[in-house]
PDB file of C-alpha atoms and ligand atoms in Angstrom:
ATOM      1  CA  UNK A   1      97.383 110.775 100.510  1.00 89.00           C
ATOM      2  CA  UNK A   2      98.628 107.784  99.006  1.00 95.00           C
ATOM      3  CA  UNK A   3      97.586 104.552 100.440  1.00 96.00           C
ATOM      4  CA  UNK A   4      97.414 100.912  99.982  1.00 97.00           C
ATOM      5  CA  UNK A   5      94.676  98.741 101.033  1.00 96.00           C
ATOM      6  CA  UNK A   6      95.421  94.938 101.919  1.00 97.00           C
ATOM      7  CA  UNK A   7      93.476  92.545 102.711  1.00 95.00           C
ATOM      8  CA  UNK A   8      91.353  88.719 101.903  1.00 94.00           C
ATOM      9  CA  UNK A   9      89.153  89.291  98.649  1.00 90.00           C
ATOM     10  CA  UNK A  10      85.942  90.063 100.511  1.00 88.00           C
ATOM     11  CA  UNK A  11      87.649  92.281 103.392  1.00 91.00           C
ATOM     12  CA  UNK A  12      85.713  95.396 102.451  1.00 89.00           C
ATOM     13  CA  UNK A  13      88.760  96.794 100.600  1.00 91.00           C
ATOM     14  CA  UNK A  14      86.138  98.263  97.817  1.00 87.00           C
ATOM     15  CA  UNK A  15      83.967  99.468 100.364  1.00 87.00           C
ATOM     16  CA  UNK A  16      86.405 101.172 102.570  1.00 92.00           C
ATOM     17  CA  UNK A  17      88.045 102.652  99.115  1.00 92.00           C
ATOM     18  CA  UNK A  18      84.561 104.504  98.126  1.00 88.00           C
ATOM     19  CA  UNK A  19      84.493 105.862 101.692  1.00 90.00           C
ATOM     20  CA  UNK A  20      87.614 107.432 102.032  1.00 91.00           C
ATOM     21  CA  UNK A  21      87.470 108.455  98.236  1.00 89.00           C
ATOM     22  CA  UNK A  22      84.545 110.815  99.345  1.00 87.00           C
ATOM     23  CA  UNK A  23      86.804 112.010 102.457  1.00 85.00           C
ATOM     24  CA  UNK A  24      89.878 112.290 100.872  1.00 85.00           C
ATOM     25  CA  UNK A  25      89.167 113.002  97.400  1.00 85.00           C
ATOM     26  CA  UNK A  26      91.977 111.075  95.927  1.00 90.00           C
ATOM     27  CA  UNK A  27      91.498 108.412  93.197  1.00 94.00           C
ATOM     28  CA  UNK A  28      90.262 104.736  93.771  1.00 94.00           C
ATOM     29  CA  UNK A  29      92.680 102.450  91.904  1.00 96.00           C
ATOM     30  CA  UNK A  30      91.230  98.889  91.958  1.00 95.00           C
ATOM     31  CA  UNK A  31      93.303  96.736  89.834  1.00 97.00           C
ATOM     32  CA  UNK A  32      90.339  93.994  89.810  1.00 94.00           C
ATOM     33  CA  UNK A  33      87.983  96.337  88.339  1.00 93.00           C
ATOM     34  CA  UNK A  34      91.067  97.766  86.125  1.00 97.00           C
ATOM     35  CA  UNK A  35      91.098  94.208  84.707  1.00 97.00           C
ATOM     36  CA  UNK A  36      87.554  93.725  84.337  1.00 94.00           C
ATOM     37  CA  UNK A  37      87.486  96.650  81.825  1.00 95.00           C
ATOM     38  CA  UNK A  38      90.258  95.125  80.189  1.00 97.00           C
ATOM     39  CA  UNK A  39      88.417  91.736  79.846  1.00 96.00           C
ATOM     40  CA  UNK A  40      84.968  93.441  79.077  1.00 93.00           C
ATOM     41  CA  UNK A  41      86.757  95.549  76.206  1.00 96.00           C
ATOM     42  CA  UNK A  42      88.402  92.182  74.650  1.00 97.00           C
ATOM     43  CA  UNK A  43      91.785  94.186  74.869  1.00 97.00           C
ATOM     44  CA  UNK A  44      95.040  92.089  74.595  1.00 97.00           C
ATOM     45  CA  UNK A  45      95.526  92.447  78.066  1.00 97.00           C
ATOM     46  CA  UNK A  46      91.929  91.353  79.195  1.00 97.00           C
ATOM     47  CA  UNK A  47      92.527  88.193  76.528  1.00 97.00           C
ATOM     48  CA  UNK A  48      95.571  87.304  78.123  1.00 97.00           C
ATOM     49  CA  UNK A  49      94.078  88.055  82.158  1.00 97.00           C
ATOM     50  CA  UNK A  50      91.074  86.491  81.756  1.00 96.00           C
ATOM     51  CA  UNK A  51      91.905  83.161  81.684  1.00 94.00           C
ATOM     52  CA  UNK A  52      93.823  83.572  85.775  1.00 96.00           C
ATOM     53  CA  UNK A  53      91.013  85.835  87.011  1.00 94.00           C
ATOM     54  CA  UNK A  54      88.384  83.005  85.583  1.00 90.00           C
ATOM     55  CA  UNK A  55      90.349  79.940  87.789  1.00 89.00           C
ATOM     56  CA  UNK A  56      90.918  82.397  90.683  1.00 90.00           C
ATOM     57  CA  UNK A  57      94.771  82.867  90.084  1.00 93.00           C
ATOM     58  CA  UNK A  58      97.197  85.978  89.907  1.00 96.00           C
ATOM     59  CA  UNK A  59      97.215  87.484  86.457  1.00 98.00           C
ATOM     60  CA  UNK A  60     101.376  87.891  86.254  1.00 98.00           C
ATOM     61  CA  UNK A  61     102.978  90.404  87.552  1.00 98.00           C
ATOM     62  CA  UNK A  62     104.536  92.282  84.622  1.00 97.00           C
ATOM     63  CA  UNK A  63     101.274  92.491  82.751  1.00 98.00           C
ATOM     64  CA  UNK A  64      99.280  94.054  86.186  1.00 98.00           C
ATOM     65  CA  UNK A  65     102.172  96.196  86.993  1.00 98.00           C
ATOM     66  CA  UNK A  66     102.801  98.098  83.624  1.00 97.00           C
ATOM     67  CA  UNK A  67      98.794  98.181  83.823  1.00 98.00           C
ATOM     68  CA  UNK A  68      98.614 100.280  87.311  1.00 98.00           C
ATOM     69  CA  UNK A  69     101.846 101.995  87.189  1.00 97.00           C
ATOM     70  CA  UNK A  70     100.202 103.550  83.602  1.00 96.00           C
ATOM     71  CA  UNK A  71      97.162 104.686  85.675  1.00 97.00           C
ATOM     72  CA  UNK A  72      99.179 106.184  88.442  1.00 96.00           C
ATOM     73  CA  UNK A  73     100.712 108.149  85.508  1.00 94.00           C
ATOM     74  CA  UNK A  74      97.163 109.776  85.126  1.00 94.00           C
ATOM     75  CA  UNK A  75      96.244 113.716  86.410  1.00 94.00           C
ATOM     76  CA  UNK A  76      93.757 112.414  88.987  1.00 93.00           C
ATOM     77  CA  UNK A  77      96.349 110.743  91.104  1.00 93.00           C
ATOM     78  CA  UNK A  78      98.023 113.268  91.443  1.00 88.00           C
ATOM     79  CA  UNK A  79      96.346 114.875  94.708  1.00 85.00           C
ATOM     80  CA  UNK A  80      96.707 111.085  95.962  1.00 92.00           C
ATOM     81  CA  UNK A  81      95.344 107.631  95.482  1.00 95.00           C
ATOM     82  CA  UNK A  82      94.192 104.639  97.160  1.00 95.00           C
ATOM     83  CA  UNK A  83      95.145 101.055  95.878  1.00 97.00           C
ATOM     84  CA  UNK A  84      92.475  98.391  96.202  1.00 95.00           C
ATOM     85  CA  UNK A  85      93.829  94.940  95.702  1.00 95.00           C
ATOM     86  CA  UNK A  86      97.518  95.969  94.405  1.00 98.00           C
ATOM     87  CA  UNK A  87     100.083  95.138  95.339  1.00 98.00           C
ATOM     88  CA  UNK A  88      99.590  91.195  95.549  1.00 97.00           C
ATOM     89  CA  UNK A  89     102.924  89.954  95.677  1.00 98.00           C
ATOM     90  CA  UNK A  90     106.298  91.315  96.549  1.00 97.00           C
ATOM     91  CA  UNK A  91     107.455  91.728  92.996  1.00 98.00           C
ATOM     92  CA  UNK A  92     104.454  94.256  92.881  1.00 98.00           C
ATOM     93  CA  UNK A  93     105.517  95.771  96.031  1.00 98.00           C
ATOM     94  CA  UNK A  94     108.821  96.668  94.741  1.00 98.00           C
ATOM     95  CA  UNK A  95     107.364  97.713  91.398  1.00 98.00           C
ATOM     96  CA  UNK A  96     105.301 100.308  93.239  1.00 98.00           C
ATOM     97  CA  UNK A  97     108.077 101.495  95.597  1.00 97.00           C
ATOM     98  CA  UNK A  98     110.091 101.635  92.460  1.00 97.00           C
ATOM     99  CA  UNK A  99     107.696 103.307  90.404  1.00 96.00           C
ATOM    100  CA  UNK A 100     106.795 106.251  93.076  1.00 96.00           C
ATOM    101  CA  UNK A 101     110.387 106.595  94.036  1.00 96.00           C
ATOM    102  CA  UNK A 102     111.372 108.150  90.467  1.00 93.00           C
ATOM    103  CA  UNK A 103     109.050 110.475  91.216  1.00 89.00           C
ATOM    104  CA  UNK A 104     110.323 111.307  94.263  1.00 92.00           C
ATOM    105  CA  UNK A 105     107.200 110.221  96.106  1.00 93.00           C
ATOM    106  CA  UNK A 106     106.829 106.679  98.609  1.00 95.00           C
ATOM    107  CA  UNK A 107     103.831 105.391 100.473  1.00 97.00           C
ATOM    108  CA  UNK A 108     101.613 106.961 102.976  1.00 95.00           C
ATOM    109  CA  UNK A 109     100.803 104.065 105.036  1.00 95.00           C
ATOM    110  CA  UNK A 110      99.047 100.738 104.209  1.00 97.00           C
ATOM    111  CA  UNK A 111      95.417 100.057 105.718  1.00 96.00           C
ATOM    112  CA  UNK A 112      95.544  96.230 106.339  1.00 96.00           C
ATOM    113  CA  UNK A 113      91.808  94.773 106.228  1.00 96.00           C
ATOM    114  CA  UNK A 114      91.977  91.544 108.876  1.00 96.00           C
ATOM    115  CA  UNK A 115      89.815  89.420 108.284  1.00 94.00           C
ATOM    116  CA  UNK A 116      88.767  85.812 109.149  1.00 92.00           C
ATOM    117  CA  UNK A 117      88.795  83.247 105.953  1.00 91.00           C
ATOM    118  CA  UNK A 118      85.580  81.729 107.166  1.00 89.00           C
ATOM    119  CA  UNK A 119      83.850  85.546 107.343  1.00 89.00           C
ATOM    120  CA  UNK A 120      84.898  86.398 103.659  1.00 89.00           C
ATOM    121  CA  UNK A 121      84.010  83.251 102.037  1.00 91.00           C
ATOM    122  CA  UNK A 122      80.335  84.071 103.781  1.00 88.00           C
ATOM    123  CA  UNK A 123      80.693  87.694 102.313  1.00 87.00           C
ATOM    124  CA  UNK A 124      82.243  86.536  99.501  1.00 90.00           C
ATOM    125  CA  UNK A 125      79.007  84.165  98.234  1.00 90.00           C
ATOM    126  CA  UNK A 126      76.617  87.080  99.211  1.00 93.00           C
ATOM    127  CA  UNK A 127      77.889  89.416  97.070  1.00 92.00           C
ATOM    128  CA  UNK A 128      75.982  90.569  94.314  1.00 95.00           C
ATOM    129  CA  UNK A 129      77.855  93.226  91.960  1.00 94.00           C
ATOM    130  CA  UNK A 130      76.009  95.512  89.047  1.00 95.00           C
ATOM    131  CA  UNK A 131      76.663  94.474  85.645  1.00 93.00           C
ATOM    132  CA  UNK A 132      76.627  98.489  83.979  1.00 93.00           C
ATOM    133  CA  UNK A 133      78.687 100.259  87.087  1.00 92.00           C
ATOM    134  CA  UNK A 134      80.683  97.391  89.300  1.00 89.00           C
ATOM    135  CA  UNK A 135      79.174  98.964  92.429  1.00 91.00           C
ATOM    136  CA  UNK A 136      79.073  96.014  95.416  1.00 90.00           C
ATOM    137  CA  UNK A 137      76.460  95.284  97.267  1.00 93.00           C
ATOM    138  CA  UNK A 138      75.455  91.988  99.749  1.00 90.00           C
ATOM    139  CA  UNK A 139      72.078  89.939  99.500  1.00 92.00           C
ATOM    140  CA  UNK A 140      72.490  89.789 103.796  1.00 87.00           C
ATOM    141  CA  UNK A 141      74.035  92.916 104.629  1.00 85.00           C
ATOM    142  CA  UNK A 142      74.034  95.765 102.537  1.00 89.00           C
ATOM    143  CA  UNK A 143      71.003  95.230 100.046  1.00 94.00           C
ATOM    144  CA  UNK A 144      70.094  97.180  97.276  1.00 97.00           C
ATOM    145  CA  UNK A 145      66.120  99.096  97.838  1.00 97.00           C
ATOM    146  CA  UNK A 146      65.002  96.520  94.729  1.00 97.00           C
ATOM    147  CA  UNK A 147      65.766  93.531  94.596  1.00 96.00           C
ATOM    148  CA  UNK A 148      68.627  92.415  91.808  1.00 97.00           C
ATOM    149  CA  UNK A 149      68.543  96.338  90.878  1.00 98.00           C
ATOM    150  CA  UNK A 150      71.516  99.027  91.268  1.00 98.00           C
ATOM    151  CA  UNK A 151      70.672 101.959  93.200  1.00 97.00           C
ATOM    152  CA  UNK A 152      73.147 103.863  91.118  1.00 97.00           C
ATOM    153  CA  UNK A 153      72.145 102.957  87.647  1.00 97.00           C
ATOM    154  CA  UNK A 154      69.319 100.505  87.544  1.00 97.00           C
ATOM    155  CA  UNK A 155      71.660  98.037  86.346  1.00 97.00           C
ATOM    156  CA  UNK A 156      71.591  94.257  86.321  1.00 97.00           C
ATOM    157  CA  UNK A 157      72.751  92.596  89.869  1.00 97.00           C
ATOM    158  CA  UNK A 158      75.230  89.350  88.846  1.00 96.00           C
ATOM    159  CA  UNK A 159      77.146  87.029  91.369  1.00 95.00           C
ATOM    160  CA  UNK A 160      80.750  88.094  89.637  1.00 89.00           C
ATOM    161  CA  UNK A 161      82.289  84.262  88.425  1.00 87.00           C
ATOM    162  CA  UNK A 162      85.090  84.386  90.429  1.00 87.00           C
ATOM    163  CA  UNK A 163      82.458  84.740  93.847  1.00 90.00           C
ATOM    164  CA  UNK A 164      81.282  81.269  93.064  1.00 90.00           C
ATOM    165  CA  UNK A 165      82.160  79.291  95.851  1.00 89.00           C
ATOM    166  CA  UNK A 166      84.522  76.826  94.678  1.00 89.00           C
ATOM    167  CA  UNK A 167      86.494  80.331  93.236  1.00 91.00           C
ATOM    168  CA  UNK A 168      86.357  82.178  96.394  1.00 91.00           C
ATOM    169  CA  UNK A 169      88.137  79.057  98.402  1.00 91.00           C
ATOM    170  CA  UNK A 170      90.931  79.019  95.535  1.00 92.00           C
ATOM    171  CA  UNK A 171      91.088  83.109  95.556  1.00 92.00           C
ATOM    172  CA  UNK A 172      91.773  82.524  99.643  1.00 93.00           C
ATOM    173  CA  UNK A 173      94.245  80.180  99.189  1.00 94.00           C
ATOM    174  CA  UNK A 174      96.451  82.151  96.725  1.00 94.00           C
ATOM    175  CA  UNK A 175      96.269  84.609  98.851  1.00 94.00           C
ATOM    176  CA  UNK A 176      97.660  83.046 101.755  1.00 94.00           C
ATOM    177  CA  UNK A 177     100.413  81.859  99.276  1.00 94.00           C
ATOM    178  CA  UNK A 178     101.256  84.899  97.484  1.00 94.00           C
ATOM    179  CA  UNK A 179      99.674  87.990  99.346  1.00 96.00           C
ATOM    180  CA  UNK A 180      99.761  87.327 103.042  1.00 95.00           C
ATOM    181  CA  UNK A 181     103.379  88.011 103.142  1.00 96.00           C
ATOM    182  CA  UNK A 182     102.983  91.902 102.254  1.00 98.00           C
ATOM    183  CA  UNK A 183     101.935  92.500 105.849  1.00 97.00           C
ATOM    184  CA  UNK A 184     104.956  91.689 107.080  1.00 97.00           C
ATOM    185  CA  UNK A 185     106.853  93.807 103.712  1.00 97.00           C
ATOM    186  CA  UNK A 186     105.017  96.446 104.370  1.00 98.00           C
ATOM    187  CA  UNK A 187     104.984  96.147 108.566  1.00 97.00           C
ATOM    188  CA  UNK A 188     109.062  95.629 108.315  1.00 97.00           C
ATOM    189  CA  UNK A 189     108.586  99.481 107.138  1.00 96.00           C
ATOM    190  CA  UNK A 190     106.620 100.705 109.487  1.00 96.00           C
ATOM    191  CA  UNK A 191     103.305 101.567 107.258  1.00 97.00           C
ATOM    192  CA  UNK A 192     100.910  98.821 108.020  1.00 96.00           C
ATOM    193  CA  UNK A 193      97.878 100.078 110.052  1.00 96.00           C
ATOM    194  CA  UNK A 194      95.909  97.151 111.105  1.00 96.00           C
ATOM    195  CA  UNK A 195      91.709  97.416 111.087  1.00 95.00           C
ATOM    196  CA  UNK A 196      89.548  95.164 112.473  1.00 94.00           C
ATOM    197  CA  UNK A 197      87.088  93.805 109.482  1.00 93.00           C
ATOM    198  CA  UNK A 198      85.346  90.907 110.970  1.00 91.00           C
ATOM    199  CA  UNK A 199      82.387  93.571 112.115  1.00 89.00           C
ATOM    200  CA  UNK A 200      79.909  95.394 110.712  1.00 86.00           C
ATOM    201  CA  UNK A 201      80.055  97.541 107.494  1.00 84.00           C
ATOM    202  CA  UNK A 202      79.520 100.745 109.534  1.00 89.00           C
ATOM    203  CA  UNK A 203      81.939 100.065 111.586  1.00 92.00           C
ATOM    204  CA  UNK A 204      84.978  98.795 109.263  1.00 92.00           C
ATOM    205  CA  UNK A 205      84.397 102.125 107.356  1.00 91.00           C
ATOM    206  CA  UNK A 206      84.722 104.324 110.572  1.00 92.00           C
ATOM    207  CA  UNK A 207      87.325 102.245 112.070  1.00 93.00           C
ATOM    208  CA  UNK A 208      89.176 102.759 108.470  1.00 93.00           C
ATOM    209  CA  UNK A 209      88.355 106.413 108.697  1.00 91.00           C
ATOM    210  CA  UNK A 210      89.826 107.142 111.908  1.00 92.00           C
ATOM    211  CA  UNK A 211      92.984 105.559 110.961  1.00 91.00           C
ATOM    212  CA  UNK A 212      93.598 107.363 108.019  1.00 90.00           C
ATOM    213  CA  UNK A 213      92.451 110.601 110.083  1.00 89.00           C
ATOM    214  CA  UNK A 214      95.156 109.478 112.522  1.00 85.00           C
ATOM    215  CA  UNK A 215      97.820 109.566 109.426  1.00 80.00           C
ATOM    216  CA  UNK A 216      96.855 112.813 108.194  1.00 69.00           C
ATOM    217  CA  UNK A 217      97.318 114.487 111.706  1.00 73.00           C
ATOM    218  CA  UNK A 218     100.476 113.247 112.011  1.00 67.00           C
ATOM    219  CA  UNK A 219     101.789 113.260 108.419  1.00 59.00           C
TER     220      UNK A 219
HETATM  221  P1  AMP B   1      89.776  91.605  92.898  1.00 96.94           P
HETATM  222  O1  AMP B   1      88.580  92.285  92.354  1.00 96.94           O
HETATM  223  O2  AMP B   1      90.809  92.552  93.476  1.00 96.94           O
HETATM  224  O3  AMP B   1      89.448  90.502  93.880  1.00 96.94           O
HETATM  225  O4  AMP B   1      90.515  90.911  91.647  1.00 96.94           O
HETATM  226  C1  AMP B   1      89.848  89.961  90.842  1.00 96.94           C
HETATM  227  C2  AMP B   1      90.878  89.106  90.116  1.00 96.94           C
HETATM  228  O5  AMP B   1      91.713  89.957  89.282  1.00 96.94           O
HETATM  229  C3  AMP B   1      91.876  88.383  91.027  1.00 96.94           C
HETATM  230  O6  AMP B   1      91.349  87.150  91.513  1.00 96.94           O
HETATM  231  C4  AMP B   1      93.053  88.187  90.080  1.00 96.94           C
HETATM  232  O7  AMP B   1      92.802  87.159  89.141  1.00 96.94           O
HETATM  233  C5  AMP B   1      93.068  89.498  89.310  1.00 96.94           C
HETATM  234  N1  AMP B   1      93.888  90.535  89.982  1.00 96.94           N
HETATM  235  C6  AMP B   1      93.464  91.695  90.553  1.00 96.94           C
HETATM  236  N2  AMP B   1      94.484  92.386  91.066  1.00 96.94           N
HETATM  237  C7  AMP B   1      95.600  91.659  90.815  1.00 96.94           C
HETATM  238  C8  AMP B   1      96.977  91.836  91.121  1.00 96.94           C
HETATM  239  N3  AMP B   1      97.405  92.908  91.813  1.00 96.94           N
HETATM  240  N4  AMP B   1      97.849  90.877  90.701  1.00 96.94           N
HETATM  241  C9  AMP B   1      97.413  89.806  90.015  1.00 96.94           C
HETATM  242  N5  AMP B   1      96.138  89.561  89.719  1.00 96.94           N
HETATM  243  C10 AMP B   1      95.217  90.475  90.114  1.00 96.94           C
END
């Protein structure tokens, strides 16, 4: 299964990705958190990112595409993969295309996460992420069982810089710019899949689930 996952920063794209990781098996890709290594382990290309990522901008594409298309290179996505928040522009679209086509290999469909800006920027200041493992959570609707504490690790719960408010509204707005037009690039070829993710957690993951059920059955 190879799948992309589009949608507003805030959608649920990371949420949706851990859920059908555990149904599908097949690797979780997330080109923000792929960056945030890179900036937490001061390597040239989390020097050079961190700067865009800090102002809420696109890092460019050539440095995030030779970054993913290395980590599609690796054994576990092989049996399949699931790309949370890449592609964000059309040059990365073709990159991918590009990429998977010289190994004879395309697209599975592309799970489009719509969402209201008003919703996400709501989510978006809720969220609380751990400092050790990256795991999401949300101070209103999906709390950790202590307070500020990961239920995974124990770790350290942080409002990430870029969910700061006046980050989120520029984060929506390049997306709009930039991003928005991949549902149509990726609708033109019939692999957009449309979820409703104005509602509930719960239901954004089973609504995502069936869809993807729906592909398998008739891939
Ligand atoms: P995310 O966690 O997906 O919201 O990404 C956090 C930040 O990383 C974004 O606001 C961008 O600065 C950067 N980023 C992540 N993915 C990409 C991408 N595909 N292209 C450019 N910049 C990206």
């Amino acid at each position: 299964m190879r799948l992309v996952l589009l949608g507003l920063p805030g959608a649920g794209k990371g949420t949706v990705a851990e859920t059908l990781v555990a149904t599908y098996g097949a690797a979780h890709v997330s080109s923000g958190d792929l960056l945030r290594a890179a900036v937490a382990d001061g390597t040239d290309l989390g020097v050079k990112a961190k700067a865009f990522m800090d102002a809420g901008d696109l890092v460019p594409d050539d440095l995030v595409v030779a970054m993913v298309v290395e980590r599609l290179a690796a054994d576990d996505c092989r049996a399949g993969f699931l790309l949370d928040g890449f592609p964000r522009t059309e040059v990365q679209a073709e990159a991918l295309d590009a990429a998977l086509a010289e190994h004879d290999a395309s697209l599975d469909g592309v799970l489009y996460l719509a969402v209201d800006a008003e919703v996400v920027i709501g989510r978006l200041t809720a969220r609380r992420t751990c400092a050790d493992c990256g795991r999401v959570y949300n101070v209103v609707t999906l709390k950790p069982a202590v307070e500020g504490v990961c239920d995974a690790c124990s770790g350290r719960l942080i409002v990430r810089p870029d969910d700061e408010p006046e980050t989120v509204r520029q984060r929506i707005e390049v997306y709009g710019r930039q991003t928005m037009s991949l549902v149509t690039y990726y609708d033109d070829r019939g692999l957009l899949i449309r979820v409703d993710a104005d509602t509930t957690v719960d239901a954004v993951r089973s609504a995502a689930v069936a869809a993807v059920a729906g592909l398998a059955s008739a891939g």
